[in-house]
Amino acid sequence: MIMSTDHVALQPASNAIPADIRCAQDYELAARRYMAEASYAYVAGGSGHDETAADNRAAFAQWSIVPRLLRPVSDGHTRISLGAVTLAHPVLLAPVAFQRLAHDAAEIATARAAAATDTCMVCSTLATRTLEDIARNAGQHKWFQLYLQPSRDATRALLAKAEQAGFGAIVVTLDASIQVASLSALRAGFRMPADCVAVNLALLAQPMPPLAPDASPIFQGTMAAAPNWQDLEWLLTQTHLPVWVKGVLHPDDAVALQAAGIDGVIVSNHGGRTLDSVPSSLSMLAAIRSAVGPNYPVLLDGGIRRGADIFKALALGADAVLVGRLQMYALSVAGALGVAHMLKLLREELEICMAMAGCATVDDIDAACLQPHYSRL
Ligand SMILES: Cc1cc2nc3c(=O)[nH]c(=O)nc-3n(C[C@H](O)[C@H](O)[C@H](O)COP(=O)(O)O)c2cc1C
């Protein structure tokens, strides 16, 4: 019998940065000491056989950064403009659900780390702390990730809650209508602990109507309640905040979203957690950038672990990137301090790449800064 997992940390989160953390990616390994095995498997795993999750990482290794000599970069900085906002650096915290799995302070600790490092936090619909508390602790820039709810009233209520809490943009995730199981999490015996609750949905949850005996639980069940184009168009009439769409992999979808009035897209496959076997997000980025033109906001997530990954994503057309799992790993190791430290390391790693590639600003980073890795030539 599979027992419900105990998500009590193997080792309590540290009050200091452990000595073996020397780069942002070190949090991935260190988190194994701080998270229960099944919780770690849930966070680290992709869906199905983890093919896409692995491809997300492998895609970065297919590119090399070409260094340049003697270029002046002493006025350099990492600032970027995204729509109407200016961010100190091009790294956002991706929406990550159920952060209580990693640390008792959960999304509050992440929000504090975001505030301390001038980072834009994207708060998940499935947060374990209230939107009001998270927003109060996050910095100037905070966005809300929205899962459209089966009823428009429930979506409207969630949207109103996010707007009142002070979130400055809505990120609608459209690639996760079906939650595909992670085999690695199932094999590790993962079950969501009873105290990891999506508190902001608690009053909105509605029972699904019963299915006819010959109905498909996918087509007539889950997908009957999944959002469609009309729902997205309706959403645009319900808010004055900028609306982004997360989970875009096809250039034609990006073009259609741009035409529909969406403010920007996030190239993403949910960290390989939706359909296994879809392409890595990095491999679709250049085609999407070319389809929407140079000025439309495009972000990317999936597989970012190092400053060099960020540099490569920017070179291939992203305006900024988001980090998902790294924030859970850092959270489990040292709470808010860990997440802030991880973000600081990522930014320093990016600055080193920029300086060595002769790029004083993010705008200087382009495809000419990269070449295919020698193994691909
Ligand atoms: C544990 C976990 C929970 C996630 N929860 C959400 C979520 O609630 N909403 C969402 O849009 N994406 C969610 N994601 C996907 C991330 O936002 C992001 O797309 C992905 O983690 C990026 O890949 P990376 O983890 O390799 O950085 C989640 C990812 C993980 C690992």
Coordinates of C-alpha atoms and ligand atoms in Angstrom, one line a residue:
M1 CA 0.0 0.0 0.0
I2 CA 1.3 3.5 -0.8
M3 CA 1.5 5.5 2.4
S4 CA 0.8 9.2 2.5
T5 CA 4.2 11.0 2.4
D6 CA 5.6 12.7 5.4
H7 CA 6.8 16.0 4.2
V8 CA 8.7 16.9 7.3
A9 CA 12.1 17.9 6.2
L10 CA 14.9 15.3 6.7
Q11 CA 17.0 18.1 8.1
P12 CA 15.4 21.4 9.2
A13 CA 16.1 24.4 7.0
S14 CA 19.4 26.0 7.8
N15 CA 19.7 29.6 9.2
A16 CA 22.9 30.0 7.2
I17 CA 23.9 29.1 3.7
P18 CA 25.6 25.6 3.8
A19 CA 29.2 25.7 2.9
D20 CA 28.8 23.4 -0.1
I21 CA 26.6 25.9 -2.0
R22 CA 28.9 27.5 -4.5
C23 CA 26.6 28.1 -7.4
A24 CA 22.9 28.3 -7.9
Q25 CA 22.6 24.8 -9.2
D26 CA 24.2 23.4 -6.0
Y27 CA 20.8 23.9 -4.4
E28 CA 19.4 21.1 -6.5
L29 CA 21.7 18.5 -4.9
A30 CA 21.6 20.1 -1.4
A31 CA 17.8 20.0 -1.3
R32 CA 18.0 16.2 -1.2
R33 CA 19.2 16.5 2.4
Y34 CA 16.4 18.9 3.4
M35 CA 13.3 17.5 1.7
A36 CA 11.5 14.2 2.3
E37 CA 12.4 11.8 -0.5
A38 CA 8.8 11.7 -1.9
S39 CA 8.4 15.5 -1.8
Y40 CA 11.8 15.8 -3.6
A41 CA 10.6 13.4 -6.2
Y42 CA 7.4 15.3 -6.7
V43 CA 9.3 18.6 -7.2
A44 CA 12.2 17.3 -9.3
G45 CA 10.2 15.0 -11.5
G46 CA 8.5 15.7 -14.8
S47 CA 5.5 13.9 -16.1
G48 CA 5.5 10.4 -17.5
H49 CA 9.0 9.2 -18.1
D50 CA 10.7 12.6 -17.5
E51 CA 11.8 12.9 -21.1
T52 CA 10.8 16.5 -21.6
A53 CA 12.2 17.5 -18.2
A54 CA 15.6 16.0 -19.2
D55 CA 15.4 17.7 -22.6
N56 CA 14.8 21.1 -21.0
R57 CA 18.2 20.8 -19.4
A58 CA 19.9 19.1 -22.4
A59 CA 18.8 21.9 -24.7
F60 CA 21.1 24.4 -23.0
A61 CA 24.2 22.2 -23.5
Q62 CA 23.6 22.4 -27.3
W63 CA 24.9 25.9 -27.3
S64 CA 28.2 27.5 -26.5
I65 CA 28.8 31.2 -25.6
V66 CA 31.4 32.9 -27.8
P67 CA 33.6 35.2 -25.7
R68 CA 34.7 38.6 -27.0
L69 CA 37.8 40.7 -26.1
L70 CA 38.4 44.3 -25.1
R71 CA 34.8 45.4 -25.1
P72 CA 33.9 48.2 -22.6
V73 CA 31.4 46.8 -20.1
S74 CA 32.1 48.9 -17.0
D75 CA 28.8 50.8 -17.4
G76 CA 27.1 47.4 -17.6
H77 CA 23.8 46.4 -15.9
T78 CA 21.1 43.8 -16.1
R79 CA 18.0 46.0 -16.1
I80 CA 15.2 45.2 -18.5
S81 CA 11.9 46.7 -19.5
L82 CA 8.9 44.3 -19.7
G83 CA 5.9 46.1 -21.0
A84 CA 5.4 49.1 -18.7
V85 CA 7.7 47.9 -15.9
T86 CA 11.5 48.0 -15.4
L87 CA 13.0 45.1 -13.6
A88 CA 16.5 45.1 -12.0
H89 CA 17.4 41.8 -13.7
P90 CA 15.8 39.3 -16.2
V91 CA 15.1 36.5 -13.7
L92 CA 11.5 36.0 -12.4
L93 CA 10.3 33.5 -9.9
A94 CA 8.0 31.1 -11.8
P95 CA 4.7 30.1 -10.3
V96 CA 5.3 27.1 -8.1
A97 CA 2.4 25.5 -6.3
F98 CA 2.4 24.0 -2.8
Q99 CA 5.5 25.6 -1.5
R100 CA 4.8 24.3 2.0
L101 CA 6.3 21.1 0.7
A102 CA 9.7 22.7 0.9
H103 CA 9.4 25.0 4.0
D104 CA 6.9 26.0 6.6
A105 CA 7.1 29.6 5.7
A106 CA 6.3 28.6 2.1
E107 CA 5.3 31.4 -0.3
I108 CA 5.9 34.0 2.4
A109 CA 9.6 33.2 2.5
T110 CA 9.8 33.2 -1.3
A111 CA 8.0 36.6 -1.4
R112 CA 10.5 38.0 1.1
A113 CA 13.4 36.7 -1.0
A114 CA 11.9 38.3 -4.0
A115 CA 11.6 41.7 -2.2
A116 CA 15.2 41.5 -1.0
T117 CA 16.6 40.8 -4.4
D118 CA 14.4 43.1 -6.6
T119 CA 12.8 40.0 -8.2
C120 CA 9.4 39.8 -9.7
M121 CA 7.5 36.9 -8.1
V122 CA 4.8 35.1 -9.9
C123 CA 2.5 33.6 -7.3
S124 CA 0.7 30.4 -8.1
T125 CA -3.1 29.9 -7.9
L126 CA -2.2 26.9 -5.9
A127 CA -0.2 28.7 -3.2
T128 CA -0.5 27.5 0.4
R129 CA -0.6 31.0 1.9
T130 CA -3.2 33.7 1.2
L131 CA -2.7 36.0 -1.7
E132 CA -3.0 39.0 0.7
D133 CA -0.1 37.7 2.9
I134 CA 2.1 36.9 -0.1
A135 CA 1.5 40.2 -1.8
R136 CA 2.3 42.1 1.5
N137 CA 5.7 40.4 1.7
A138 CA 6.6 40.5 -2.0
G139 CA 8.4 43.4 -3.5
Q140 CA 7.3 46.1 -5.9
H141 CA 6.8 43.6 -8.7
K142 CA 4.5 40.7 -8.2
W143 CA 2.3 38.9 -10.7
F144 CA -0.5 36.4 -10.1
Q145 CA -0.6 33.1 -12.1
L146 CA -4.2 32.2 -12.8
Y147 CA -5.7 28.8 -13.5
L148 CA -9.1 29.6 -15.2
Q149 CA -11.7 27.9 -13.0
P150 CA -14.5 25.7 -14.3
S151 CA -17.0 28.5 -13.5
R152 CA -16.6 32.1 -14.6
D153 CA -17.9 33.3 -11.2
A154 CA -15.0 31.4 -9.5
T155 CA -12.5 32.9 -11.9
R156 CA -13.9 36.4 -11.4
A157 CA -13.6 36.0 -7.6
L158 CA -10.0 34.8 -7.8
L159 CA -9.1 37.6 -10.2
A160 CA -10.7 40.2 -7.9
K161 CA -8.8 38.7 -4.9
A162 CA -5.5 39.0 -6.8
E163 CA -6.2 42.6 -8.0
Q164 CA -7.2 43.7 -4.5
A165 CA -4.1 42.1 -3.0
G166 CA -2.0 44.3 -5.3
F167 CA -0.7 41.9 -8.0
G168 CA 0.4 43.9 -11.1
A169 CA -0.2 41.4 -13.9
I170 CA -2.0 38.1 -14.6
V171 CA -0.2 35.1 -16.0
V172 CA -2.8 32.6 -17.3
T173 CA -1.4 29.1 -17.5
L174 CA -3.0 27.2 -20.4
D175 CA -0.8 24.1 -20.7
A176 CA -2.0 22.1 -17.7
S177 CA -5.7 21.3 -18.3
I178 CA -4.7 17.7 -17.7
Q179 CA -2.4 16.9 -14.8
V180 CA -0.3 14.0 -16.1
A181 CA 1.1 11.9 -13.3
S182 CA 4.8 11.9 -12.6
L183 CA 5.9 8.3 -12.5
S184 CA 8.9 9.1 -10.4
A185 CA 6.7 10.8 -7.8
L186 CA 4.3 7.9 -7.8
R187 CA 7.1 5.4 -7.4
A188 CA 8.4 7.4 -4.5
G189 CA 4.9 7.1 -2.9
F190 CA 4.1 10.8 -3.1
R191 CA 0.7 12.0 -1.8
M192 CA 0.0 15.6 -1.2
P193 CA 0.2 16.1 2.6
A194 CA -3.1 17.1 4.3
D195 CA -1.6 20.4 5.4
C196 CA -0.6 21.5 1.9
V197 CA -3.8 23.2 0.8
A198 CA -4.5 25.6 -2.0
V199 CA -6.0 28.0 0.5
N200 CA -7.0 30.6 -2.1
L201 CA -9.3 28.1 -3.9
A202 CA -10.8 26.6 -0.8
L203 CA -14.1 28.5 -1.1
L204 CA -14.2 28.3 -4.9
A205 CA -14.0 24.5 -5.4
Q206 CA -17.0 23.0 -7.1
P207 CA -17.9 19.4 -7.6
M208 CA -17.7 18.1 -11.2
P209 CA -21.0 16.8 -12.6
P210 CA -21.2 13.0 -12.9
L211 CA -20.2 11.5 -16.3
A212 CA -22.4 9.3 -18.4
P213 CA -21.3 5.7 -18.3
D214 CA -19.9 5.7 -21.8
A215 CA -18.3 9.1 -21.6
S216 CA -14.5 9.6 -21.7
P217 CA -13.1 11.0 -18.5
I218 CA -10.7 13.0 -20.6
F219 CA -12.8 14.4 -23.4
Q220 CA -16.2 14.7 -21.7
G221 CA -14.6 15.0 -18.2
T222 CA -11.5 17.1 -17.6
M223 CA -11.4 18.7 -21.1
A224 CA -15.1 19.8 -20.9
A225 CA -14.1 22.1 -18.1
A226 CA -10.8 23.2 -19.7
P227 CA -10.5 26.8 -21.0
N228 CA -11.0 27.7 -24.7
W229 CA -10.4 30.8 -26.8
Q230 CA -13.8 32.3 -25.8
D231 CA -12.8 32.0 -22.1
L232 CA -9.5 33.8 -22.8
E233 CA -11.3 36.5 -24.7
W234 CA -13.8 36.8 -21.8
L235 CA -10.9 37.1 -19.3
L236 CA -9.4 40.0 -21.2
T237 CA -12.7 41.9 -20.6
Q238 CA -12.5 41.2 -16.9
T239 CA -9.3 43.0 -15.9
H240 CA -7.3 46.1 -16.7
L241 CA -4.1 44.4 -15.6
P242 CA -1.6 43.1 -18.3
V243 CA -2.4 39.5 -19.2
W244 CA 0.3 37.0 -20.1
V245 CA -0.1 33.5 -21.3
K246 CA 2.2 30.7 -19.9
G247 CA 2.7 27.4 -21.6
V248 CA 3.2 28.4 -25.2
L249 CA 5.3 26.0 -27.4
H250 CA 3.9 26.5 -30.9
P251 CA 4.7 29.7 -33.0
D252 CA 1.1 29.8 -34.4
D253 CA -0.3 29.9 -30.9
A254 CA 2.0 32.7 -30.0
V255 CA 0.9 34.7 -33.0
A256 CA -2.8 34.0 -32.3
L257 CA -2.3 35.1 -28.6
Q258 CA -0.5 38.3 -29.8
A259 CA -3.4 39.0 -32.2
A260 CA -5.9 38.4 -29.4
G261 CA -4.4 41.2 -27.3
I262 CA -2.4 39.1 -24.8
D263 CA 0.5 41.3 -23.4
G264 CA 3.2 38.7 -23.7
V265 CA 3.8 35.0 -23.8
I266 CA 5.9 32.6 -21.7
V267 CA 7.5 29.8 -23.7
S268 CA 7.2 26.9 -21.3
N269 CA 6.3 23.2 -21.0
H270 CA 5.6 23.5 -17.3
G271 CA 9.1 22.2 -16.5
G272 CA 8.3 19.0 -18.4
R273 CA 5.3 18.4 -16.0
T274 CA 2.4 18.3 -18.5
L275 CA 2.6 16.1 -21.6
D276 CA 5.8 14.1 -21.6
S277 CA 7.6 14.1 -24.9
V278 CA 6.8 17.7 -26.0
P279 CA 9.9 19.7 -27.1
S280 CA 12.2 21.5 -24.7
S281 CA 11.1 25.1 -24.3
L282 CA 14.5 26.4 -25.4
S283 CA 14.3 24.5 -28.7
M284 CA 11.0 26.4 -29.6
L285 CA 12.1 29.8 -28.5
A286 CA 13.8 31.1 -31.7
A287 CA 10.9 30.1 -33.9
I288 CA 8.4 31.8 -31.5
R289 CA 10.5 35.0 -31.4
S290 CA 10.7 35.1 -35.1
A291 CA 6.9 34.5 -35.5
V292 CA 5.9 37.4 -33.1
G293 CA 8.6 39.9 -34.1
P294 CA 11.3 41.6 -32.2
N295 CA 9.2 43.8 -29.9
Y296 CA 6.6 41.5 -28.5
P297 CA 7.4 40.4 -24.9
V298 CA 8.5 36.7 -24.7
L299 CA 9.7 35.0 -21.6
L300 CA 11.0 31.5 -21.2
D301 CA 11.2 28.9 -18.5
G302 CA 12.2 25.2 -18.2
G303 CA 15.6 24.0 -17.2
I304 CA 17.2 27.2 -16.0
R305 CA 19.9 26.3 -13.4
R306 CA 22.8 28.6 -14.3
G307 CA 23.6 32.1 -15.3
A308 CA 24.9 30.7 -18.6
D309 CA 21.4 29.2 -19.2
I310 CA 19.9 32.6 -18.8
F311 CA 22.4 34.1 -21.2
K312 CA 21.6 31.5 -23.8
A313 CA 17.8 32.0 -23.5
L314 CA 18.2 35.8 -23.9
A315 CA 20.5 35.2 -26.9
L316 CA 17.8 33.0 -28.5
G317 CA 15.1 35.6 -28.1
A318 CA 13.7 35.7 -24.6
D319 CA 13.3 39.0 -22.8
A320 CA 13.7 37.3 -19.4
V321 CA 13.5 33.9 -17.8
L322 CA 11.7 32.3 -14.9
V323 CA 13.1 29.7 -12.5
G324 CA 10.8 27.1 -11.0
R325 CA 12.4 24.2 -9.2
L326 CA 15.5 26.1 -8.1
Q327 CA 13.3 28.2 -5.8
M328 CA 11.8 25.1 -4.1
Y329 CA 15.3 23.6 -3.7
A330 CA 16.7 26.8 -2.2
L331 CA 13.6 27.3 0.0
S332 CA 14.0 23.9 1.5
V333 CA 17.7 24.4 2.2
A334 CA 17.6 27.9 3.9
G335 CA 14.1 29.4 3.6
A336 CA 14.0 33.1 2.4
L337 CA 17.7 33.4 2.8
G338 CA 18.3 30.4 0.5
V339 CA 16.0 31.7 -2.2
A340 CA 17.5 35.2 -2.0
H341 CA 21.0 33.7 -2.2
M342 CA 20.1 31.5 -5.1
L343 CA 18.8 34.6 -7.0
K344 CA 21.9 36.6 -6.1
L345 CA 24.1 33.7 -7.4
L346 CA 22.1 33.4 -10.7
R347 CA 22.4 37.2 -11.3
E348 CA 26.2 37.1 -10.6
E349 CA 26.6 34.1 -12.9
L350 CA 24.7 36.0 -15.7
E351 CA 26.8 39.1 -15.1
I352 CA 30.0 37.1 -15.5
C353 CA 28.7 35.6 -18.9
M354 CA 27.7 39.1 -20.1
A355 CA 31.0 40.6 -19.2
M356 CA 33.1 37.8 -20.8
A357 CA 30.9 37.9 -23.9
G358 CA 31.4 41.6 -24.2
C359 CA 27.7 42.5 -23.5
A360 CA 27.2 45.5 -21.3
T361 CA 23.4 45.3 -21.3
V362 CA 20.8 42.6 -21.9
D363 CA 20.0 44.3 -25.2
D364 CA 23.6 43.5 -26.4
I365 CA 22.9 39.7 -26.0
D366 CA 21.9 38.2 -29.3
A367 CA 22.2 35.1 -31.4
A368 CA 25.7 36.1 -32.6
C369 CA 26.9 35.5 -29.0
L370 CA 26.3 31.8 -29.4
Q371 CA 27.3 28.9 -31.6
P372 CA 26.1 25.3 -31.6
H373 CA 28.2 23.2 -29.2
Y374 CA 31.0 21.4 -31.1
S375 CA 29.2 18.1 -30.7
R376 CA 26.4 19.6 -32.9
L377 CA 28.5 21.1 -35.6
Ligands
LIG1 C1 6.6 21.7 -7.9 C2 6.1 22.5 -9.1 C3 4.9 23.2 -9.0 C4 4.5 24.0 -10.1 N1 3.3 24.6 -10.0 C5 2.9 25.5 -11.0 C6 1.7 26.2 -10.9 O1 1.0 26.2 -9.9 N2 1.4 27.0 -12.0 C7 2.2 27.1 -13.1 O2 1.8 27.8 -14.0 N3 3.3 26.4 -13.2 C8 3.7 25.6 -12.2 N4 4.9 24.9 -12.3 C9 5.7 25.1 -13.5 C10 6.7 26.3 -13.3 O3 6.0 27.5 -13.2 C11 7.7 26.4 -14.4 O4 7.1 26.4 -15.6 C12 8.8 25.2 -14.4 O5 9.0 24.8 -13.1 C13 10.0 25.7 -15.1 O6 11.0 24.7 -15.1 P1 12.2 24.5 -14.1 O7 11.6 24.0 -12.8 O8 13.1 23.6 -14.8 O9 12.7 25.9 -13.8 C14 5.3 24.1 -11.2 C15 6.6 23.5 -11.2 C16 7.0 22.7 -10.2 C17 8.3 22.1 -10.2

